[in-house]
Amino acid sequence: NERCLFCWLDPYLSDLPHGLIKNVIKYIIDEKDAKRIITFTGGEPTLNPHLTDYIKMVSDAGFDFLELQTNALRCANAEYARLLVQSGLTRALISLHGHTAEISDKVTRTPGGFAKTVAGARNLVNLGVAVTFNYVMNIENYQTTQSYLEFIISNFPQSQVVLSIVGPSYAQELYRNALPRLSDQAPYIIECKKMYDRKLIATGFTCGMPPCVLADSIELFLDEFHPVVIDGDLTSVFFKKETCNSCSLNDFCFGFWRNYVDVYGDDEMKPIPESPLIKKFKGNYMEVPGHELAGG
């Protein structure tokens, strides 16, 4: 129900069968050794007519963390938002990509979408849902990131903002048309981190900003990082060059999306030297069982 200019998901995929999704959820619930975490994502999961049933299955199973990733358009309907919460929804990551209707609706290519998303977010917050906002930086909005943070803090003071970068596993044209160079985005992220600190999360996840692009101010972001493992499908999606092995945060970095490198090259990838704060940060992980780093 939106057509974001940066999105790499096929908007014409058919819905998975209801029975199949129920069986997958049952499988996850029965996995005794699994972390008690589940996220409903998409496309747009609120378009699925059985979403409340799925949420109730997970909620009844006592999961520690249940999150819905949504643009919240349907949640502008107060009754629908209430049904989600009654089913057991406790957290939502809401996609909002501009602080004004002009910017947001241009990015999502959905006239009126901004007003509905904001209304949907308010409905969920008023019903006790912990709301975080996902702001995907792109050619239309990255220079107004500070204004976006100010809008969220003013209207949703209890919420954090996740700053994401476009991360398609195909479709290089999305980069050429929708994504500025990461080093062009970095100054805006750094300035916002200095001003708003814990309101902002920008690194440490697959769609986060690679550490080396923020190198001049990397110590501002250390509390966002955790060790990562690149295996399976991730090995074909992310790229690192040989010099990354000498980076002090190599064990905490996924690298660059390969198709980004195909378009912009790898000159932004530069090893981050060790510093006393980085050494202390990594030492904290060495003291925790199960968090031994590859580099020792």
Tab-separated table of C-alpha atoms in Angstrom:
chain	number	residue	atom	x	y	z
A	1	ASN	CA	0.000	0.000	0.000
A	2	GLU	CA	3.056	2.220	-0.483
A	3	ARG	CA	5.630	2.294	-3.285
A	4	CYS	CA	8.759	3.653	-1.653
A	5	LEU	CA	11.254	4.803	-4.262
A	6	PHE	CA	14.112	2.890	-2.615
A	7	CYS	CA	12.311	-0.415	-1.949
A	8	TRP	CA	13.787	-3.581	-3.466
A	9	LEU	CA	10.922	-5.924	-2.529
A	10	ASP	CA	8.721	-7.143	-5.366
A	11	PRO	CA	5.310	-5.453	-4.888
A	12	TYR	CA	3.582	-8.176	-6.920
A	13	LEU	CA	4.476	-11.179	-4.769
A	14	SER	CA	1.411	-13.209	-3.846
A	15	ASP	CA	0.531	-13.851	-0.211
A	16	LEU	CA	1.818	-17.024	1.400
A	17	PRO	CA	-0.928	-19.547	2.228
A	18	HIS	CA	-2.512	-19.088	5.652
A	19	GLY	CA	-1.827	-22.699	6.649
A	20	LEU	CA	1.846	-22.440	5.704
A	21	ILE	CA	2.401	-19.347	7.853
A	22	LYS	CA	0.645	-20.973	10.810
A	23	ASN	CA	2.853	-24.037	10.464
A	24	VAL	CA	6.013	-21.923	10.344
A	25	ILE	CA	4.952	-20.065	13.496
A	26	LYS	CA	4.186	-23.373	15.220
A	27	TYR	CA	7.631	-24.642	14.197
A	28	ILE	CA	9.306	-21.549	15.688
A	29	ILE	CA	7.265	-21.853	18.876
A	30	ASP	CA	8.266	-25.516	19.254
A	31	GLU	CA	11.991	-24.796	18.806
A	32	LYS	CA	13.034	-25.141	22.435
A	33	ASP	CA	16.511	-23.720	21.909
A	34	ALA	CA	15.374	-20.747	19.835
A	35	LYS	CA	15.581	-17.203	21.138
A	36	ARG	CA	12.129	-16.025	22.136
A	37	ILE	CA	12.057	-13.281	19.522
A	38	ILE	CA	9.823	-12.924	16.468
A	39	THR	CA	9.260	-10.137	13.962
A	40	PHE	CA	6.432	-9.785	11.468
A	41	THR	CA	7.632	-7.985	8.370
A	42	GLY	CA	6.841	-7.833	4.655
A	43	GLY	CA	6.086	-6.132	2.232
A	44	GLU	CA	3.401	-4.738	4.483
A	45	PRO	CA	2.193	-7.299	7.032
A	46	THR	CA	-0.976	-5.389	7.977
A	47	LEU	CA	-2.346	-6.220	4.514
A	48	ASN	CA	-2.530	-9.874	5.556
A	49	PRO	CA	-6.084	-10.570	6.822
A	50	HIS	CA	-4.815	-13.123	9.363
A	51	LEU	CA	-2.143	-10.961	11.017
A	52	THR	CA	-4.016	-10.696	14.318
A	53	ASP	CA	-4.277	-14.507	14.448
A	54	TYR	CA	-0.518	-14.853	13.942
A	55	ILE	CA	0.264	-12.265	16.599
A	56	LYS	CA	-2.032	-14.038	19.060
A	57	MET	CA	-0.285	-17.367	18.406
A	58	VAL	CA	3.067	-15.846	19.289
A	59	SER	CA	1.750	-13.827	22.221
A	60	ASP	CA	0.022	-16.860	23.741
A	61	ALA	CA	3.309	-18.774	23.450
A	62	GLY	CA	4.946	-16.230	25.744
A	63	PHE	CA	7.597	-14.789	23.458
A	64	ASP	CA	9.902	-12.249	25.099
A	65	PHE	CA	9.966	-9.948	22.063
A	66	LEU	CA	7.194	-9.598	19.488
A	67	GLU	CA	7.563	-6.819	16.918
A	68	LEU	CA	5.580	-5.657	13.908
A	69	GLN	CA	7.431	-3.832	11.109
A	70	THR	CA	4.874	-1.658	9.346
A	71	ASN	CA	4.157	1.628	7.619
A	72	ALA	CA	1.178	1.935	10.039
A	73	LEU	CA	-1.216	3.196	7.361
A	74	ARG	CA	-3.905	0.756	8.470
A	75	CYS	CA	-3.235	1.623	12.098
A	76	ALA	CA	-4.685	5.071	11.425
A	77	ASN	CA	-7.950	3.183	11.920
A	78	ALA	CA	-8.177	3.169	15.710
A	79	GLU	CA	-10.226	-0.027	15.805
A	80	TYR	CA	-7.671	-1.934	13.731
A	81	ALA	CA	-4.844	-0.682	15.960
A	82	ARG	CA	-6.831	-1.848	18.981
A	83	LEU	CA	-7.289	-5.322	17.455
A	84	LEU	CA	-3.523	-5.651	17.003
A	85	VAL	CA	-2.893	-4.760	20.638
A	86	GLN	CA	-5.672	-7.030	21.895
A	87	SER	CA	-4.000	-9.845	19.945
A	88	GLY	CA	-0.803	-9.244	21.901
A	89	LEU	CA	1.237	-6.698	19.943
A	90	THR	CA	3.771	-4.971	22.183
A	91	ARG	CA	6.321	-3.391	19.802
A	92	ALA	CA	6.288	-1.765	16.383
A	93	LEU	CA	9.009	-0.535	14.045
A	94	ILE	CA	7.232	2.081	11.942
A	95	SER	CA	8.564	3.225	8.569
A	96	LEU	CA	8.385	6.999	8.274
A	97	HIS	CA	10.788	8.569	5.807
A	98	GLY	CA	10.265	12.297	6.164
A	99	HIS	CA	9.219	14.885	8.712
A	100	THR	CA	6.759	16.579	6.354
A	101	ALA	CA	4.038	15.301	4.058
A	102	GLU	CA	5.896	16.811	1.111
A	103	ILE	CA	9.036	14.746	1.709
A	104	SER	CA	7.455	11.587	3.081
A	105	ASP	CA	4.742	11.245	0.433
A	106	LYS	CA	7.293	11.837	-2.308
A	107	VAL	CA	9.526	9.069	-0.927
A	108	THR	CA	6.668	6.598	-0.458
A	109	ARG	CA	4.841	7.744	-3.606
A	110	THR	CA	1.647	7.614	-1.550
A	111	PRO	CA	-0.353	10.877	-1.322
A	112	GLY	CA	-1.750	11.216	2.181
A	113	GLY	CA	0.537	8.500	3.521
A	114	PHE	CA	2.431	10.751	5.934
A	115	ALA	CA	-0.724	11.812	7.784
A	116	LYS	CA	-1.936	8.214	8.080
A	117	THR	CA	1.414	6.885	9.310
A	118	VAL	CA	1.659	9.584	11.979
A	119	ALA	CA	-1.949	8.933	13.036
A	120	GLY	CA	-1.291	5.190	13.111
A	121	ALA	CA	1.820	5.660	15.229
A	122	ARG	CA	-0.116	7.830	17.686
A	123	ASN	CA	-2.853	5.217	17.967
A	124	LEU	CA	-0.328	2.493	18.760
A	125	VAL	CA	1.552	4.634	21.282
A	126	ASN	CA	-1.724	5.557	23.005
A	127	LEU	CA	-2.515	1.845	23.266
A	128	GLY	CA	0.790	1.157	25.021
A	129	VAL	CA	2.859	-0.179	22.102
A	130	ALA	CA	6.592	0.601	22.236
A	131	VAL	CA	7.145	2.388	18.917
A	132	THR	CA	10.485	2.870	17.157
A	133	PHE	CA	10.730	4.708	13.845
A	134	ASN	CA	12.677	3.464	10.839
A	135	TYR	CA	14.032	6.269	8.651
A	136	VAL	CA	15.593	5.023	5.426
A	137	MET	CA	18.021	7.640	4.186
A	138	ASN	CA	17.767	8.400	0.484
A	139	ILE	CA	18.292	11.165	-2.047
A	140	GLU	CA	15.092	12.972	-1.006
A	141	ASN	CA	15.532	13.094	2.762
A	142	TYR	CA	19.116	12.671	3.976
A	143	GLN	CA	19.834	16.400	4.172
A	144	THR	CA	16.812	16.922	6.453
A	145	THR	CA	17.738	14.217	8.966
A	146	GLN	CA	18.110	16.659	11.852
A	147	SER	CA	14.651	18.107	11.215
A	148	TYR	CA	13.293	14.570	11.157
A	149	LEU	CA	14.817	13.791	14.572
A	150	GLU	CA	13.375	17.010	15.952
A	151	PHE	CA	9.934	16.071	14.620
A	152	ILE	CA	10.052	12.643	16.279
A	153	ILE	CA	11.328	14.012	19.595
A	154	SER	CA	8.590	16.649	19.600
A	155	ASN	CA	5.729	14.308	18.660
A	156	PHE	CA	6.915	10.944	20.016
A	157	PRO	CA	9.355	11.763	22.832
A	158	GLN	CA	9.388	8.176	24.091
A	159	SER	CA	10.520	6.742	20.729
A	160	GLN	CA	13.915	6.058	19.202
A	161	VAL	CA	14.856	6.389	15.525
A	162	VAL	CA	16.709	3.777	13.497
A	163	LEU	CA	18.592	5.355	10.597
A	164	SER	CA	18.831	2.786	7.801
A	165	ILE	CA	20.635	2.826	4.480
A	166	VAL	CA	19.201	1.362	1.301
A	167	GLY	CA	20.304	-2.260	1.110
A	168	PRO	CA	18.932	-4.122	-1.887
A	169	SER	CA	20.462	-7.443	-2.831
A	170	TYR	CA	19.838	-6.637	-6.478
A	171	ALA	CA	18.685	-3.726	-8.663
A	172	GLN	CA	21.714	-1.442	-8.944
A	173	GLU	CA	19.507	1.256	-10.478
A	174	LEU	CA	18.055	1.842	-7.025
A	175	TYR	CA	21.459	3.079	-5.918
A	176	ARG	CA	21.935	5.353	-8.882
A	177	ASN	CA	18.454	6.848	-8.504
A	178	ALA	CA	17.767	6.733	-4.790
A	179	LEU	CA	20.948	6.585	-2.739
A	180	PRO	CA	23.653	9.200	-2.263
A	181	ARG	CA	27.150	8.046	-1.394
A	182	LEU	CA	27.463	6.905	2.213
A	183	SER	CA	30.172	9.470	2.867
A	184	ASP	CA	27.700	12.171	1.821
A	185	GLN	CA	25.186	10.908	4.369
A	186	ALA	CA	27.695	10.462	7.202
A	187	PRO	CA	28.041	14.136	8.297
A	188	TYR	CA	24.300	14.359	8.905
A	189	ILE	CA	24.301	11.140	10.935
A	190	ILE	CA	27.285	12.244	13.014
A	191	GLU	CA	25.768	15.643	13.770
A	192	CYS	CA	22.472	14.057	14.844
A	193	LYS	CA	24.282	11.527	17.037
A	194	LYS	CA	26.143	14.341	18.772
A	195	MET	CA	22.875	16.141	19.437
A	196	TYR	CA	20.477	13.300	20.215
A	197	ASP	CA	22.716	10.349	21.168
A	198	ARG	CA	20.500	7.522	22.465
A	199	LYS	CA	17.479	8.666	20.502
A	200	LEU	CA	19.376	7.548	17.401
A	201	ILE	CA	20.566	4.119	16.225
A	202	ALA	CA	22.576	4.162	13.004
A	203	THR	CA	24.984	1.203	12.978
A	204	GLY	CA	25.420	-2.405	14.039
A	205	PHE	CA	22.780	-4.058	11.856
A	206	THR	CA	22.578	-5.176	8.213
A	207	CYS	CA	20.989	-1.931	6.996
A	208	GLY	CA	23.148	0.203	9.250
A	209	MET	CA	25.953	2.536	8.285
A	210	PRO	CA	29.337	0.744	8.000
A	211	PRO	CA	31.725	1.858	10.766
A	212	CYS	CA	34.497	3.139	8.513
A	213	VAL	CA	32.228	5.762	6.946
A	214	LEU	CA	31.795	7.243	10.424
A	215	ALA	CA	35.464	6.776	11.346
A	216	ASP	CA	36.150	10.372	12.396
A	217	SER	CA	33.464	10.071	15.098
A	218	ILE	CA	33.210	6.301	15.508
A	219	GLU	CA	33.543	6.436	19.293
A	220	LEU	CA	30.110	8.090	19.451
A	221	PHE	CA	28.590	4.909	18.044
A	222	LEU	CA	30.458	2.158	19.922
A	223	ASP	CA	27.536	1.291	22.191
A	224	GLU	CA	25.522	0.320	19.087
A	225	PHE	CA	27.917	-2.411	17.907
A	226	HIS	CA	27.936	-6.117	18.637
A	227	PRO	CA	29.915	-8.968	17.056
A	228	VAL	CA	28.496	-10.173	13.741
A	229	VAL	CA	28.848	-13.385	11.760
A	230	ILE	CA	28.700	-13.271	7.970
A	231	ASP	CA	27.616	-16.618	6.623
A	232	GLY	CA	24.923	-18.185	4.449
A	233	ASP	CA	23.156	-15.700	2.178
A	234	LEU	CA	25.030	-12.779	3.728
A	235	THR	CA	28.274	-13.827	2.058
A	236	SER	CA	26.777	-13.113	-1.362
A	237	VAL	CA	25.181	-9.852	-0.269
A	238	PHE	CA	28.021	-8.094	1.556
A	239	PHE	CA	31.532	-7.171	0.424
A	240	LYS	CA	34.758	-6.658	2.330
A	241	LYS	CA	38.203	-6.063	0.894
A	242	GLU	CA	41.454	-7.461	2.225
A	243	THR	CA	42.364	-4.314	4.144
A	244	CYS	CA	39.246	-4.813	6.273
A	245	ASN	CA	41.132	-7.548	8.125
A	246	SER	CA	43.289	-4.869	9.751
A	247	CYS	CA	40.298	-2.781	10.873
A	248	SER	CA	39.826	-2.602	14.633
A	249	LEU	CA	36.057	-3.108	14.202
A	250	ASN	CA	36.166	-5.797	11.525
A	251	ASP	CA	34.419	-8.300	13.827
A	252	PHE	CA	31.556	-5.828	14.333
A	253	CYS	CA	30.940	-4.956	10.674
A	254	PHE	CA	28.975	-6.626	7.891
A	255	GLY	CA	30.842	-4.655	5.235
A	256	PHE	CA	29.292	-2.843	2.269
A	257	TRP	CA	26.388	-4.065	0.180
A	258	ARG	CA	27.958	-5.574	-2.941
A	259	ASN	CA	25.732	-3.677	-5.332
A	260	TYR	CA	26.667	-0.422	-3.642
A	261	VAL	CA	30.320	-1.226	-4.410
A	262	ASP	CA	29.373	-2.061	-8.011
A	263	VAL	CA	28.005	1.474	-8.390
A	264	TYR	CA	30.228	3.603	-6.149
A	265	GLY	CA	33.374	1.517	-5.726
A	266	ASP	CA	35.174	0.654	-2.503
A	267	ASP	CA	37.267	3.756	-1.875
A	268	GLU	CA	35.185	4.598	1.221
A	269	MET	CA	36.285	1.354	2.894
A	270	LYS	CA	39.253	2.222	5.092
A	271	PRO	CA	40.471	0.361	8.200
A	272	ILE	CA	39.758	2.035	11.529
A	273	PRO	CA	42.874	2.104	13.740
A	274	GLU	CA	42.759	0.836	17.309
A	275	SER	CA	42.132	3.429	20.007
A	276	PRO	CA	41.999	3.127	23.801
A	277	LEU	CA	38.192	3.379	23.784
A	278	ILE	CA	37.795	0.812	21.000
A	279	LYS	CA	40.190	-1.532	22.805
A	280	LYS	CA	38.195	-1.173	26.016
A	281	PHE	CA	34.920	-1.702	24.125
A	282	LYS	CA	36.174	-4.932	22.539
A	283	GLY	CA	37.564	-6.085	25.871
A	284	ASN	CA	34.073	-5.976	27.351
A	285	TYR	CA	32.975	-8.618	24.822
A	286	MET	CA	35.971	-10.809	25.520
A	287	GLU	CA	34.808	-11.060	29.145
A	288	VAL	CA	31.354	-12.393	28.171
A	289	PRO	CA	31.040	-16.154	27.477
A	290	GLY	CA	30.002	-16.821	23.890
A	291	HIS	CA	31.277	-13.480	22.626
A	292	GLU	CA	34.865	-14.377	21.780
A	293	LEU	CA	36.043	-12.330	18.819
A	294	ALA	CA	37.572	-13.811	15.696
A	295	GLY	CA	40.637	-11.640	15.989
A	296	GLY	CA	41.318	-12.712	19.558
